[in-house]
Amino acid sequence: MRFFKVKLSGDSNSGYDSGYSGRDSEASSGVLNPDLQAAIPQILHSLESIRTSKNQLLQLWSHKKLKLDQCFQLRLFEQDCEKMFDWICHNRDVFLMNYVEIGNSYKLAKDLQEEHNHFTMSSMNVYVNINRILAVAAHMMEGGHYAGTHIRAVAARLDRAWKEFAAGLDERTALLGLSVLFHHKAEQYVENVPAWGQACENMAIPSEIMVLESAIHQHRSLYDSMCQAYTEVHSTSKKLLYQIDHVVQVCNQPMLDQPLRKHKTEGGSGGGGSDSAGSRQLGNPAADYSEGAGHVLDVIHQILNHHRALEHRWHSKKIKLHQRLALRLFQEDVKQVLDWLANHGEVFLRKNTGVGRTLQKARVYQNSHQHFENVAQNTYTNAEKLLTAAEELAQTGECNADEIYSVAHELESHVTSFAARVEQRRRRLDLAVLFYTHQKE
């Protein structure tokens, strides 16, 4: 092309001043050919058109290459997403096969927990791939990919599908943790039942008041331990039942369809495994809940029966302990009254048998006896209270009525006999004072 431009620019400088006008000279200079000179502009225009067409072709080729690269990236992205969708759906189906299984013992629950932990850890490894795919999607959208809207929608579905799957894993993790705790506490309770029952059946009731009070305190501590263990089992069972219901609700939410390519909605062979998995039939939530909760309720009923039987035996021993303590306290109070009568009242009557030989001496004895009667009145009052208490204790049925009435009868006879002798001496002293008074007159 530069050749033709040079030729055109050399027309004005060409001539015959060389002195040669032969055939050879004319043939060696094409610029003198009028046809060629006339065709040069057309040739230049054609060359410019070719250059422009080449640039346009290169631009179209680059655009096509970019689109093909983006299409290839899109297909790789969709393929990776399909694999992840297939993995999530498959493992979700596997997960739902026993998602409410909690084990029938502490050991089985612990094994299920370890198995689920391994499953969760392997799932977390898959989440690394999902994060990588989501990062690729973000990079393609930032690069202005022609299918950016579609990529965003697929990435959002994948992220949502993983979060739903991970939520189910988290809920089952919590479920199995509660199951392990529940079975551990339930088995501990059942293991303690024989020891608790033996402690309640031990009817070796002591007789000393201090030992009785200590035994009652220990018996109360035993009841507190039984109730604390039962409360822990019952409270854990309520949490476990609530978690089973929550897991059933979370895992029975309908999954969204995951159409990855636009042409999948138009029929043909576009329907892949992920679409069919997305339309998986949900299970029966009520049946799933019954499957998981049935065992928990059976264990609770068993624990409740044990607890009621233990409470009955514990209450029987409690009554016997309190009966014995009430009887011993009553006997101790009666003994104090009888001791006072024997060590003070009887001693006073034995020492003070005379009535005096003078009016003055008789009045001294009379005043002394009056003071003694005032002191003895407290004993009479205590004895009346004890007799009333004996009647109440006998009627409550918490104490042996025969023992109570026997002790009360002994107390009443002693007090009555003593009061009669005190009254007899008071009458003698009154007569003595009256006698000496009349004697003086």
PDB file of N, CA and C in Angstrom, residues 1-11 36 39-41 43-44 47:
ATOM      1  N   MET A   1       0.838  -1.205   0.000  1.00  0.00           N
ATOM      2  CA  MET A   1       0.000   0.000   0.000  1.00  0.00           C
ATOM      3  C   MET A   1       0.870   1.250   0.000  1.00  0.00           C
ATOM      4  N   ARG A   2       1.977   1.158   0.798  1.00  0.00           N
ATOM      5  CA  ARG A   2       2.899   2.288   0.780  1.00  0.00           C
ATOM      6  C   ARG A   2       3.498   2.467  -0.618  1.00  0.00           C
ATOM      7  N   PHE A   3       3.620   1.325  -1.344  1.00  0.00           N
ATOM      8  CA  PHE A   3       4.147   1.393  -2.711  1.00  0.00           C
ATOM      9  C   PHE A   3       3.272   2.241  -3.599  1.00  0.00           C
ATOM     10  N   PHE A   4       1.942   2.056  -3.495  1.00  0.00           N
ATOM     11  CA  PHE A   4       1.031   2.830  -4.330  1.00  0.00           C
ATOM     12  C   PHE A   4       1.021   4.295  -3.927  1.00  0.00           C
ATOM     13  N   LYS A   5       1.158   4.555  -2.652  1.00  0.00           N
ATOM     14  CA  LYS A   5       1.205   5.951  -2.221  1.00  0.00           C
ATOM     15  C   LYS A   5       2.450   6.639  -2.755  1.00  0.00           C
ATOM     16  N   VAL A   6       3.562   5.909  -2.767  1.00  0.00           N
ATOM     17  CA  VAL A   6       4.805   6.487  -3.291  1.00  0.00           C
ATOM     18  C   VAL A   6       4.672   6.772  -4.782  1.00  0.00           C
ATOM     19  N   LYS A   7       4.044   5.863  -5.491  1.00  0.00           N
ATOM     20  CA  LYS A   7       3.853   6.045  -6.916  1.00  0.00           C
ATOM     21  C   LYS A   7       2.986   7.252  -7.218  1.00  0.00           C
ATOM     22  N   LEU A   8       1.928   7.402  -6.409  1.00  0.00           N
ATOM     23  CA  LEU A   8       1.066   8.556  -6.646  1.00  0.00           C
ATOM     24  C   LEU A   8       1.794   9.849  -6.346  1.00  0.00           C
ATOM     25  N   SER A   9       2.570   9.860  -5.279  1.00  0.00           N
ATOM     26  CA  SER A   9       3.280  11.087  -4.935  1.00  0.00           C
ATOM     27  C   SER A   9       4.420  11.386  -5.907  1.00  0.00           C
ATOM     28  N   GLY A  10       4.876  10.398  -6.720  1.00  0.00           N
ATOM     29  CA  GLY A  10       5.988  10.602  -7.669  1.00  0.00           C
ATOM     30  C   GLY A  10       5.557  10.984  -9.066  1.00  0.00           C
ATOM     31  N   ASP A  11       4.232  11.130  -9.313  1.00  0.00           N
ATOM     32  CA  ASP A  11       3.751  11.459 -10.650  1.00  0.00           C
ATOM     33  C   ASP A  11       4.226  12.832 -11.090  1.00  0.00           C
ATOM     34  N   LEU A  36      -3.071   2.011 -14.840  1.00  0.00           N
ATOM     35  CA  LEU A  36      -2.613   1.729 -13.471  1.00  0.00           C
ATOM     36  C   LEU A  36      -2.771   2.938 -12.569  1.00  0.00           C
ATOM     37  N   ALA A  39      -6.249   3.223 -11.409  1.00  0.00           N
ATOM     38  CA  ALA A  39      -6.725   2.154 -10.494  1.00  0.00           C
ATOM     39  C   ALA A  39      -6.170   2.278  -9.088  1.00  0.00           C
ATOM     40  N   ILE A  40      -5.153   3.046  -8.910  1.00  0.00           N
ATOM     41  CA  ILE A  40      -4.495   3.131  -7.590  1.00  0.00           C
ATOM     42  C   ILE A  40      -5.450   3.613  -6.495  1.00  0.00           C
ATOM     43  N   PRO A  41      -6.248   4.673  -6.688  1.00  0.00           N
ATOM     44  CA  PRO A  41      -7.172   5.092  -5.612  1.00  0.00           C
ATOM     45  C   PRO A  41      -8.157   3.985  -5.226  1.00  0.00           C
ATOM     46  N   ILE A  43      -7.653   0.816  -5.484  1.00  0.00           N
ATOM     47  CA  ILE A  43      -6.903  -0.207  -4.748  1.00  0.00           C
ATOM     48  C   ILE A  43      -6.701   0.231  -3.307  1.00  0.00           C
ATOM     49  N   LEU A  44      -6.356   1.494  -3.115  1.00  0.00           N
ATOM     50  CA  LEU A  44      -6.161   2.009  -1.754  1.00  0.00           C
ATOM     51  C   LEU A  44      -7.447   1.910  -0.946  1.00  0.00           C
ATOM     52  N   LEU A  47      -7.995  -1.686   0.021  1.00  0.00           N
ATOM     53  CA  LEU A  47      -7.092  -2.080   1.119  1.00  0.00           C
ATOM     54  C   LEU A  47      -7.575  -1.525   2.461  1.00  0.00           C
TER      55      LEU A  47
END
